[in-house]
Coordinates of C-alpha atoms in Angstrom, one line a residue:
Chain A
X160 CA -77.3 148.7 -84.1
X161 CA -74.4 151.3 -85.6
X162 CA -75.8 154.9 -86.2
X163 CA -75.6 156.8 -89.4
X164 CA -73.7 156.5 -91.4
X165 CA -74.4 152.5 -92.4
X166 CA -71.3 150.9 -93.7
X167 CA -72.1 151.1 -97.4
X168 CA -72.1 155.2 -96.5
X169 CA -69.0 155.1 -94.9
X170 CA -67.7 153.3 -98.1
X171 CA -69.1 155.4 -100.7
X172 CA -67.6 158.1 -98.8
X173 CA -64.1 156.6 -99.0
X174 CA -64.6 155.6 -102.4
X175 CA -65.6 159.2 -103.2
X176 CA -62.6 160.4 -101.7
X177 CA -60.1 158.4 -103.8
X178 CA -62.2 158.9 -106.6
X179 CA -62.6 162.5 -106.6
X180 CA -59.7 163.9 -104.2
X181 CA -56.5 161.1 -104.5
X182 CA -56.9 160.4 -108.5
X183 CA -56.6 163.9 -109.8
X184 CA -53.8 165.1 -107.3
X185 CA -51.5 162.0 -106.9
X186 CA -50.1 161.8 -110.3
X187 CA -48.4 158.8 -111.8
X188 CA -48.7 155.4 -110.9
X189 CA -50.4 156.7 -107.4
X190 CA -53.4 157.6 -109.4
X191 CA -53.9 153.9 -111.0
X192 CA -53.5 152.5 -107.7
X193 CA -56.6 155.0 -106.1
X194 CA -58.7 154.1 -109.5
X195 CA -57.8 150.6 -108.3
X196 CA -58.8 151.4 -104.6
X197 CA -61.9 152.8 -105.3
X198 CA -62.9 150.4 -107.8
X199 CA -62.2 147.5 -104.9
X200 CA -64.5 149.6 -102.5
X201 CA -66.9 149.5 -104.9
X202 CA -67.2 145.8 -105.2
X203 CA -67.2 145.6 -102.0
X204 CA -70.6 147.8 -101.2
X205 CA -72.2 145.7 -104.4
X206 CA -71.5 142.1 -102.5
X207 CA -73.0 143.5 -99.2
X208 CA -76.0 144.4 -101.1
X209 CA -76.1 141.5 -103.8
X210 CA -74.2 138.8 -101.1
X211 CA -77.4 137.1 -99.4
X212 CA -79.5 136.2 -102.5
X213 CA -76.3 135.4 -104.5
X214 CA -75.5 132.8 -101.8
X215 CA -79.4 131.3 -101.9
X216 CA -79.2 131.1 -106.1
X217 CA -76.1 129.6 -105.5
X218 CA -77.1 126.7 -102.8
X219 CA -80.1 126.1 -104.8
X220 CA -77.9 125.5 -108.3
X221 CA -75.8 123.0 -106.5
X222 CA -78.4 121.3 -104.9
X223 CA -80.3 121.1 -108.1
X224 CA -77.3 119.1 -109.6
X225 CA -75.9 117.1 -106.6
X226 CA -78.8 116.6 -104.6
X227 CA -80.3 118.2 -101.8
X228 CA -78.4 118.7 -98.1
X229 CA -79.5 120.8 -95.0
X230 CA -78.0 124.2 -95.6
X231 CA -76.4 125.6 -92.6
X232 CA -77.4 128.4 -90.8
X233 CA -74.4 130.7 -90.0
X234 CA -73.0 131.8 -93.5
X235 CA -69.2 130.8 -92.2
X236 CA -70.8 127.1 -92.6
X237 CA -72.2 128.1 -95.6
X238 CA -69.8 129.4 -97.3
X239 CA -67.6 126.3 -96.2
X240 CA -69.8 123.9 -97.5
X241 CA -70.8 126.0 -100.8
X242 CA -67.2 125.8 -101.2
X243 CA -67.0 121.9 -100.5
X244 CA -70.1 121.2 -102.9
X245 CA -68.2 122.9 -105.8
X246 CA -65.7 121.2 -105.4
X247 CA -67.6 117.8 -105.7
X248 CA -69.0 119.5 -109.1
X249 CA -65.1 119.8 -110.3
X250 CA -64.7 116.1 -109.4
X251 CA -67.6 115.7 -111.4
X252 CA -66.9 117.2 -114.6
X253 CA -63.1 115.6 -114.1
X254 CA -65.0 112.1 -114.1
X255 CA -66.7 113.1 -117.5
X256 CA -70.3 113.3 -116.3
X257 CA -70.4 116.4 -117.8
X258 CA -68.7 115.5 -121.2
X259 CA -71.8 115.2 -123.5
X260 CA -75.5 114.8 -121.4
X261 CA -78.1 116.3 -120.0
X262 CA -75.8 117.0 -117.4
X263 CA -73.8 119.5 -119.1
X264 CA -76.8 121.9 -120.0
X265 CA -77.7 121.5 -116.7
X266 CA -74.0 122.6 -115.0
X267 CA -73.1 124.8 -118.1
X268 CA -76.8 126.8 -117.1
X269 CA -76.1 126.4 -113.4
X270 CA -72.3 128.0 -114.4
X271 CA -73.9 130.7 -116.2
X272 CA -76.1 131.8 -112.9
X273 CA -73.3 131.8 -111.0
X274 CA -70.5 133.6 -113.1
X275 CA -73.1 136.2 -113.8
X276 CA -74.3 136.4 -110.2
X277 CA -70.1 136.7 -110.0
X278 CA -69.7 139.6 -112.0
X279 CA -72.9 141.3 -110.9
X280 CA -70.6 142.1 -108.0
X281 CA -67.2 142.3 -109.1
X282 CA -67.8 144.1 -112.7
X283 CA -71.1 144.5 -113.6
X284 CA -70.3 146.4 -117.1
X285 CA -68.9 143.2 -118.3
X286 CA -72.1 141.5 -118.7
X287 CA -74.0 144.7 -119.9
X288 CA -75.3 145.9 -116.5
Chain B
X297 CA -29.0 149.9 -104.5
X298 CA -29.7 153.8 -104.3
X299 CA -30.0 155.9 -106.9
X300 CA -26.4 157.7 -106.1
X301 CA -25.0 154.4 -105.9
X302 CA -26.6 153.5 -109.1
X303 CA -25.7 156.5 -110.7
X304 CA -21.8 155.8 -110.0
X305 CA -21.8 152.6 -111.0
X306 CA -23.8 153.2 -114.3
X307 CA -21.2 156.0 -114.8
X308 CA -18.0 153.9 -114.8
X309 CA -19.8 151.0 -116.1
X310 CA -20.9 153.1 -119.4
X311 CA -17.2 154.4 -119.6
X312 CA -15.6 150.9 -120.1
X313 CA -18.5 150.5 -123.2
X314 CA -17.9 153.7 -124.9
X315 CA -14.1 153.2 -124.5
X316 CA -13.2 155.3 -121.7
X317 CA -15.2 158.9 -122.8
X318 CA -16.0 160.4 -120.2
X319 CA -19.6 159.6 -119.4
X320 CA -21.9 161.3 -116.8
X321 CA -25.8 159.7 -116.1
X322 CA -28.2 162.8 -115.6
X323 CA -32.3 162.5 -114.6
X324 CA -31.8 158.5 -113.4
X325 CA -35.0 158.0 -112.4
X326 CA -37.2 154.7 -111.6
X327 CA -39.6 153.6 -113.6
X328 CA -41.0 150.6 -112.5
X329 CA -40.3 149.0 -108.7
X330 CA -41.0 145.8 -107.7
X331 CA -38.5 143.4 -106.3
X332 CA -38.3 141.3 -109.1
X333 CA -37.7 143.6 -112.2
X334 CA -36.7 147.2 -111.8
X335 CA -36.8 149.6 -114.8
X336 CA -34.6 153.0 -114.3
X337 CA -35.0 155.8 -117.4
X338 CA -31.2 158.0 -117.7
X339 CA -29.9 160.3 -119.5
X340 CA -25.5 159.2 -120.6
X341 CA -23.9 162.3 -121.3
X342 CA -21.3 161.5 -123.3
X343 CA -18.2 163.9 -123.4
X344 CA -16.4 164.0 -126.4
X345 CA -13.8 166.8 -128.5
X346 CA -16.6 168.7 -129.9
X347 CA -18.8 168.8 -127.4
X348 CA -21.7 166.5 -125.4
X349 CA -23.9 163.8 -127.4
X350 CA -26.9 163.0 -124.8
X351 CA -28.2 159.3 -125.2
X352 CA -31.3 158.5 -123.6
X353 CA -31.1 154.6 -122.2
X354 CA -32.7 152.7 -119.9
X355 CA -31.2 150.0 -117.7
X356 CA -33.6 147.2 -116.8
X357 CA -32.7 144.4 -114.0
X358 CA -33.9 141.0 -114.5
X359 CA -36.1 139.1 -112.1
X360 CA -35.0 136.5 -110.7
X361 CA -34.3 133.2 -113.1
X362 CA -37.7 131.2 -113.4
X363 CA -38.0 128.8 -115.5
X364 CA -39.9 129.4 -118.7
X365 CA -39.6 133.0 -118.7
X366 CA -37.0 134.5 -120.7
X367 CA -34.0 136.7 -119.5
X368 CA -30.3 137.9 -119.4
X369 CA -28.7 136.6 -122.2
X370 CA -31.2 134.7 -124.2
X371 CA -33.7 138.2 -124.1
X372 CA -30.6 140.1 -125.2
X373 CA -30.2 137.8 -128.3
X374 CA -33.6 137.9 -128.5
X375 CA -33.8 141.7 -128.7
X376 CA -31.0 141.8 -131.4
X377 CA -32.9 138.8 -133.7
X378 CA -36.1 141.1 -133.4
X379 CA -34.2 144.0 -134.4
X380 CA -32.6 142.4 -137.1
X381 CA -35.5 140.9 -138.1
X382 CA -37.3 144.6 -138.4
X383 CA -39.9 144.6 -135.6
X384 CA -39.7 147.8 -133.4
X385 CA -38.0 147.3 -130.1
X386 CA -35.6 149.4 -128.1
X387 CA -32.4 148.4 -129.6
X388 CA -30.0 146.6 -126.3
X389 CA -26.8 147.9 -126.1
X390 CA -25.0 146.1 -123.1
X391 CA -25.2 143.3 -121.2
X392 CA -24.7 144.3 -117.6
X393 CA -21.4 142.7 -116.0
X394 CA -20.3 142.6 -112.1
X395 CA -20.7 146.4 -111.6
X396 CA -24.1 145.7 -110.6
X397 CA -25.8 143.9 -107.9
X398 CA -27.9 142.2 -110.2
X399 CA -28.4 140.7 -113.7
X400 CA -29.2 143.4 -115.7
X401 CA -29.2 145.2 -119.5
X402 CA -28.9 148.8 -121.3
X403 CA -31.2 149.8 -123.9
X404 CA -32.0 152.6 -126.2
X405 CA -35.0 154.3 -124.3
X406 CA -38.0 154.7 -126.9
X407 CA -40.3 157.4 -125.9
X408 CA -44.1 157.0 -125.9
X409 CA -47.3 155.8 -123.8
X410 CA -48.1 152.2 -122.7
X411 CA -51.3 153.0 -121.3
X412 CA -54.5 151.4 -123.4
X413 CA -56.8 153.7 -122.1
X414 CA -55.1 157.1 -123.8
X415 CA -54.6 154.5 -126.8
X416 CA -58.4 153.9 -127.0
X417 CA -59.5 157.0 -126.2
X418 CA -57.2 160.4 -125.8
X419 CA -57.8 162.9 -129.4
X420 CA -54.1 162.5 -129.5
X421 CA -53.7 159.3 -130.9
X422 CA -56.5 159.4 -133.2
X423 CA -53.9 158.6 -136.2
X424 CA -52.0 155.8 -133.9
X425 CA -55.9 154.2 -133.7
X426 CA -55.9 154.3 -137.5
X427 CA -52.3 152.7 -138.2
X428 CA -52.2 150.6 -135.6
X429 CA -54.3 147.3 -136.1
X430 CA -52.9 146.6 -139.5
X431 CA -49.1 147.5 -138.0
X432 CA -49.4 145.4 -135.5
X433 CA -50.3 142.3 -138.0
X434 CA -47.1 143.4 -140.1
X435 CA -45.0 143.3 -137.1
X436 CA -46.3 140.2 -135.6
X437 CA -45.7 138.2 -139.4
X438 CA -42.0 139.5 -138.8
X439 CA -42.1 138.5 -135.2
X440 CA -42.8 134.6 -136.4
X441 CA -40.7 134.7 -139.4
X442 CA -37.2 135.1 -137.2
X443 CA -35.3 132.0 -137.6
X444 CA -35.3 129.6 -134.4
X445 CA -31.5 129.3 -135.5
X446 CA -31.1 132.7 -134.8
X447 CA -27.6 133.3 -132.2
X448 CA -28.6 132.5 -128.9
X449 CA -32.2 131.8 -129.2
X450 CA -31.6 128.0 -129.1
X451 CA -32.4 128.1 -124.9
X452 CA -35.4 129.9 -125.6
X453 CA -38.6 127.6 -124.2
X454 CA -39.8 125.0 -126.4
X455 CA -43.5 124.5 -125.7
X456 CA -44.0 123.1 -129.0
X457 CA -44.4 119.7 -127.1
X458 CA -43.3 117.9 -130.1
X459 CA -46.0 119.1 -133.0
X460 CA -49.0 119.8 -130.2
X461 CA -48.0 123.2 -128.6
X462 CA -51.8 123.5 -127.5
X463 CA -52.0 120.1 -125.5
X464 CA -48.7 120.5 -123.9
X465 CA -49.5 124.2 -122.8
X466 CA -53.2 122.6 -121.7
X467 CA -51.4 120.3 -119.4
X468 CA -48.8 123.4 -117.9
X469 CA -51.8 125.6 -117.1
X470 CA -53.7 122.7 -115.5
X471 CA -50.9 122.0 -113.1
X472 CA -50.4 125.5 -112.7
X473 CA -54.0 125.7 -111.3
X474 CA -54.2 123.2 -109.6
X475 CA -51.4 123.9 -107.9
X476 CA -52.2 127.4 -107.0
X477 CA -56.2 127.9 -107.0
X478 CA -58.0 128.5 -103.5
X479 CA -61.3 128.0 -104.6
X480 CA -62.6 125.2 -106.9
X481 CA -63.5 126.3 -110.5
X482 CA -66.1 123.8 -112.7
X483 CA -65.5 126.2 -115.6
X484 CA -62.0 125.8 -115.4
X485 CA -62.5 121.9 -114.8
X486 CA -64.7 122.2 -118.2
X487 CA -62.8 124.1 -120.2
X488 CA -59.5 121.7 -119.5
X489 CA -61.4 118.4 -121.0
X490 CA -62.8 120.9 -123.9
X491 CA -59.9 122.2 -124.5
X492 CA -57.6 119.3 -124.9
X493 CA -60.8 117.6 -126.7
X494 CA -60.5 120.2 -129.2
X495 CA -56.8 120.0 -129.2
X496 CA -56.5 116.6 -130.4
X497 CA -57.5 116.7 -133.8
X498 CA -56.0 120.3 -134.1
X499 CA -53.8 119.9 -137.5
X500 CA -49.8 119.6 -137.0
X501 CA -48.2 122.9 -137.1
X502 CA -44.9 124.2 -138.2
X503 CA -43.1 125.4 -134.5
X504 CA -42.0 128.7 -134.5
X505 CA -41.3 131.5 -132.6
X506 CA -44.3 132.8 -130.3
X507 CA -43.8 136.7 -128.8
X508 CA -46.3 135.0 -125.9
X509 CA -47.9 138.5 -124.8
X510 CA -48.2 140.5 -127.9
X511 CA -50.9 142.8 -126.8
X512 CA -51.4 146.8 -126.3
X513 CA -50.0 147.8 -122.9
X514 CA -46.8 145.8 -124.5
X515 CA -46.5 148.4 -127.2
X516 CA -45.0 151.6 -127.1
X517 CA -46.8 154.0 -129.0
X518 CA -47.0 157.7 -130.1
X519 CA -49.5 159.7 -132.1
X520 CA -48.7 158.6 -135.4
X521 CA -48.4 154.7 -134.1
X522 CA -46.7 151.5 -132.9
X523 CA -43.0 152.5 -131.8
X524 CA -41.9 149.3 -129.9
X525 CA -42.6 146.1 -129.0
X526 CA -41.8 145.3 -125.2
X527 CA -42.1 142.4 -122.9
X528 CA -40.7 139.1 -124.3
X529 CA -39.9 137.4 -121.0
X530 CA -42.9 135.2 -122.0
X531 CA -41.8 134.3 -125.7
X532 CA -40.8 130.8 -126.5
X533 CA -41.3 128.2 -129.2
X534 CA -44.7 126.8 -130.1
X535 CA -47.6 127.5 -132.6
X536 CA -47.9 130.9 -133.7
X537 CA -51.3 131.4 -134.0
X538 CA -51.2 131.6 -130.0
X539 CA -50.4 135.0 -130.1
X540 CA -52.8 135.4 -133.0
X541 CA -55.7 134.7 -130.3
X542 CA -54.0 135.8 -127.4
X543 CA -54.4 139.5 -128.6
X544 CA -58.1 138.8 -129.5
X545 CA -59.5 138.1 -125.9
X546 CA -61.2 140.6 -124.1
X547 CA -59.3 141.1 -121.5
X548 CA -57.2 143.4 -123.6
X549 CA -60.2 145.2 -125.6
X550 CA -60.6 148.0 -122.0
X551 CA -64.2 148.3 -122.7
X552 CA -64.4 148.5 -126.7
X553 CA -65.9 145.0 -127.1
X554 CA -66.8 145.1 -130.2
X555 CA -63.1 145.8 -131.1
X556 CA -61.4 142.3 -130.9
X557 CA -57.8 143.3 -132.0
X558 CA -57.4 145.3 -128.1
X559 CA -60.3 147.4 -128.6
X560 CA -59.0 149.3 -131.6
X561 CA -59.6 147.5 -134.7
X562 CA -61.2 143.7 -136.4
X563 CA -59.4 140.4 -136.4
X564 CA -59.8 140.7 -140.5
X565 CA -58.1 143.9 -140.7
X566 CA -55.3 142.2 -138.3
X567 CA -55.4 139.1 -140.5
X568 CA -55.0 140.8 -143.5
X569 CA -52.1 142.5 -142.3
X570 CA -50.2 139.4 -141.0
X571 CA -51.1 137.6 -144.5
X572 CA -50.1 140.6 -146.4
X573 CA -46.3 140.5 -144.4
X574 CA -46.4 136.7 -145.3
X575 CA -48.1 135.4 -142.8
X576 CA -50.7 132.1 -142.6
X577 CA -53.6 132.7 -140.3
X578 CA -55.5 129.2 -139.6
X579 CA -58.8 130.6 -138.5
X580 CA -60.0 127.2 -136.6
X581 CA -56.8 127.3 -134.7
X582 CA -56.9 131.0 -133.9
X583 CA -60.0 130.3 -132.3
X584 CA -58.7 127.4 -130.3
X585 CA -55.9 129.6 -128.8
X586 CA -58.4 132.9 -128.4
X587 CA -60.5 130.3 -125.8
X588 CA -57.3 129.1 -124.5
X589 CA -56.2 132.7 -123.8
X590 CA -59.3 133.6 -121.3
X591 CA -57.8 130.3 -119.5
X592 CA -54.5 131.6 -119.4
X593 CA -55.4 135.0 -118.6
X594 CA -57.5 133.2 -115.8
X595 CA -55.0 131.5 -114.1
X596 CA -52.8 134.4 -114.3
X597 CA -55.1 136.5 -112.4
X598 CA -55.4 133.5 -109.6
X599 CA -51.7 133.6 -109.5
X600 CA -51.1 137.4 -109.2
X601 CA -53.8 137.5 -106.6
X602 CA -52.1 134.5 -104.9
X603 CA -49.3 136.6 -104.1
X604 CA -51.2 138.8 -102.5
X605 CA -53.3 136.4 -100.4
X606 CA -49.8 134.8 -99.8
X607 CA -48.7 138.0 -98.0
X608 CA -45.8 138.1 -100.8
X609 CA -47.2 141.4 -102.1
X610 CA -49.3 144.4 -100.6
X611 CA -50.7 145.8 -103.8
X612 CA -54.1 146.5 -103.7
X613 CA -53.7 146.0 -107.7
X614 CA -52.5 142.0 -107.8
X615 CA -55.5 141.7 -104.6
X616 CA -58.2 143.0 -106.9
X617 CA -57.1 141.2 -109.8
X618 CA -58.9 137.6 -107.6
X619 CA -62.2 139.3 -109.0
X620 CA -61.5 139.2 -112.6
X621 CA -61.4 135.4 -113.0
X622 CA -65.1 135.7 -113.5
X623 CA -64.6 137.5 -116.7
X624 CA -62.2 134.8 -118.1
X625 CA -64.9 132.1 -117.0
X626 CA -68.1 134.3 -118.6
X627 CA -66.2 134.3 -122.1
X628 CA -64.9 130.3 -121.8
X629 CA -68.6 129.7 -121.4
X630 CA -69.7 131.4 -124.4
X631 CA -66.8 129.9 -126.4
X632 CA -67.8 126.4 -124.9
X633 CA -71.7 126.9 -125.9
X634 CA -71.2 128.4 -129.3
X635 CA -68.1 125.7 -130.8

C-alpha cells in the first residue's frame, strides 16, 4: 500500500503543472505539445477510474454475441483474450453475418457500448459528457 | 544542414535566380521540423541601384518520395495551375537545384494563422468567421474546375479507379488497415462492406481534380478571411465531391458541432457557394464521401500513432492521436444507423 498521494493525485498534479505552469510560459509549438501532455494525463487518470467496469461491459457484450467462455482472472489474460474475441467479431462481420439480421442490431448495439465506454475515457466531450 | 549553412547556400542559390543581384537571407528561421518535411520562413534582401526590395519567402523541403503523395515537380506545377486557376496559394518561385541537400522549393511567404482554434474563437477574426464558409466553396469550385491537362499535372495520382473513385479508395484504405492496425476494429470491418455496398450503385462521375485535405488548419487566414490554400501533397484525381465531405466531418469542426463546414458555418451556405462558382454538389454522394472521411481520418490516426508505437517518432502528439479512433468509429455508427 503507497502513501498519499494515490497515483491519480500524483497525475492531477502533473497535469496541473503542464496545464497551468508549461502552457502559458513555453510559447509556440511547446505550448501545443503541454496542452497535448496534459490532455494524455488526463485520459490516463479517467481509464484508471473507468478501466475495471469498462473491461466487465465489455466481456459481457462479446460473450453476449459469441457465446460464453471462462473469463480469466489476471487482466493481462484478459485483455489478451478481449482482444482475441474481437477479433473473431471482425471475422464475423467479414463473413457477412452481420450484413442484414438480427445480428447486426445486436453487434451495431454491442459497438455502441463499447465506443462510448471508449470515449468515456479518451474524450468524454465528444459524446456530450 | 544548419541554419548558417542554409543561409549561404540560400544566398548564392537566390543570386543565380534573380540574375546575379546581390542577395542576402535575413530572420531564416524554422518553421516546422520533422525529418520528413522541413519549412524555414526568410527574409531575401535583394540589393539593387536604388536601394533594397525585401521579399519575404519560404523554402520548404520535400519528404521523402511516397507514392501517392504529391511533391517536387508535380506540386510545383500544381501550385502554378492553382494560381492560374485563381485559388489563393503562396505563389512558387523556384524549384530547388543541387545547392541543397534535399528536394526542395521557394515560395512567396503568405502571412496569417493556421490555427482553428483562434479561427473559431479569437474576437479578431470575427469578419474572417463571416467570409469564410462561402469563400471557401468559391475557392474549392475553382480548385475542381483546373484542367487535368494542365502542364505537369498528368503524374498527379489517379484514384479515379476507372469511373468508381469511392470503391477503389475503399479497397486502399482497407489494405492500409489492415496492414497497419494493432488492435481489431468491427466498426471498421462494418463500415468497409457498408461502404463499398453503398459504393456500388453510386452514379458514374466525371474525374476531376480532388485538393484531398481541403479543411481549416490547411488555410491561411487573416482577419478579413481565407488568404491561402496549403497542403496539396494529398491531391490527386478522383470524384470531387470527396473533398466536399471531407471538410464536413467532425473531426475538423474543434468543438462547434453543430457547424459542419469546420465549425464555422452550414453545408448549404458552403454548397451554395460552390454552385454559385459553377460548381455541381451531388448531395447522396457528398454524404457517401462525409462517412468515408471519418474512415479515412480513422486510419490516419492508427497510422500516425503507429509511428509512435513503432519507435519511429517520440511525439507525445502522433502517441495521443491512438485515442481518437473512437471518435471516427462513434460518427461511422451513426452514419451506418441513420442511411
Amino acid at each position: 500500500m503507497q502513501d498519499r498521494p494515490t497515483a491519480d493525485e500524483l497525475l492531477a498534479a502533473v497535469e496541473g503543472f503542464l496545464r497551468d505552469d508549461v502552457m502559458p510560459n513555453i510559447g509556440g509549438s511547446g505550448s501545443f505539445h503541454a496542452r497535448v501532455a496534459a490532455n494524455a494525463l488526463a485520459i490516463v487518470r479517467r481509464e484508471l477510474t473507468h478501466e475495471e467496469a469498462h473491461l466487465a461491459a465489455e466481456w459481457d457484450g462479446l460473450a453476449e454475441l459469441l457465446g460464453a467462455a471462462r473469463r480469466p482472472e489476471s487482466r493481462d489474460a484478459e485483455r489478451t483474450m478481449l482482444a482475441a474475441r474481437t477479433a473473431e467479431l471482425c471475422d464475423r462481420i467479414r463473413r457477412g453475418d452481420a450484413d442484414d439480421s438480427e445480428f447486426r442490431r445486436q453487434v451495431l448495439q454491442h459497438l455502441r457500448m463499447s465506443i462510448r465506454n471508449n470515449l468515456l475515457v479518451s474524450n468524454p466531450r465528444w459524446i456530450g459528457e | 544542414m544548419t541554419s548558417n549553412e542554409l543561409e549561404e547556400r540560400l544566398a548564392v542559390f537566390l543570386q543565380r535566380q534573380y540574375a546575379g543581384a546581390a542577395v542576402r537571407v535575413d530572420n531564416l528561421r524554422l518553421l516546422t521540423g520533422g525529418a520528413s518535411r522541413q519549412t524555414w520562413s526568410f527574409d531575401a534582401i535583394i540589393r539593387e541601384t536604388d536601394g533594397e526590395t525585401s521579399v519575404p519567402l519560404i523554402l520548404r523541403s520535400d519528404p521523402r518520395a511516397t507514392p501517392g503523395i504529391v511533391t517536387g515537380k508535380t506540386e510545383f506545377a500544381l501550385l502554378q495551375a492553382a494560381h492560374e486557376a485563381g485559388v489563393p496559394v503562396p505563389k512558387v518561385l523556384f524549384m530547388g537545384d543541387q545547392t541543397f541537400d534535399v528536394p526542395c522549393m521557394v515560395m512567396e511567404r503568405v502571412e496569417g494563422e493556421t490555427i482553428p482554434r483562434r479561427l473559431l474563437r479569437d474576437g479578431k477574426y470575427a469578419t474572417a468567421r463571416k467570409a469564410m464558409t462561402p469563400q471557401l466553396g468559391e475557392i474549392l469550385a475553382r480548385i475542381h474546375q483546373i484542367s487535368l491537362d494542365s502542364p505537369g499535372l498528368k503524374a498527379l495520382p489517379d484514384l479515379a479507379g476507372g469511373a468508381s473513385p469511392a470503391a477503389y479508395q475503399i479497397d486502399k484504405f482497407e489494405q492500409l488497415y489492415r496492414a497497419i492496425t494493432p488492435d481489431p476494429h468491427p466498426t471498421f470491418e462494418l463500415a468497409f462492406r457498408w461502404l463499398r455496398e453503398r459504393a456500388r450503385t453510386m452514379s458514374k462521375i466525371v474525374p476531376a481534380l480532388v485538393h484531398g485535405d481541403f479543411r481549416i488548419g490547411n488555410v491561411i487566414f487573416g482577419p478579413e478571411g481565407a488568404r491561402a490554400i496549403l497542403d496539396w501533397e494529398a491531391a490527386h484525381v478522383g470524384d470531387p465531391m470527396e473533398d466536399l465531405g471531407w471538410i464536413a466531418i467532425r473531426s475538423w469542426r474543434f468543438g462547434n458541432d453543430d457547424a459542419p463546414v469546420g465549425g464555422i458555418g452550414s453545408r448549404e451556405e458552403f454548397w451554395r457557394a460552390y454552385e454559385d462558382a459553377g460548381g455541381v454538389v451531388d448531395a447522396e454522394r457528398v454524404h457517401f464521401w462525409e462517412a468515408f472521411s471519418n474512415l479515412r481520418w480513422g486510419i490516419i490516426c492508427i497510422m500516425q500513432a503507429k509511428t509512435y508505437l513503432d519507435g519511429r517518432s517520440k511525439s507525445v502528439e502522433l502517441a495521443a492521436i491512438g485515442r481518437r479512433v473512437a471518435e471516427t468509429e462513434w460518427e461511422l455508427l451513426q452514419f451506418m444507423e441513420e442511411w
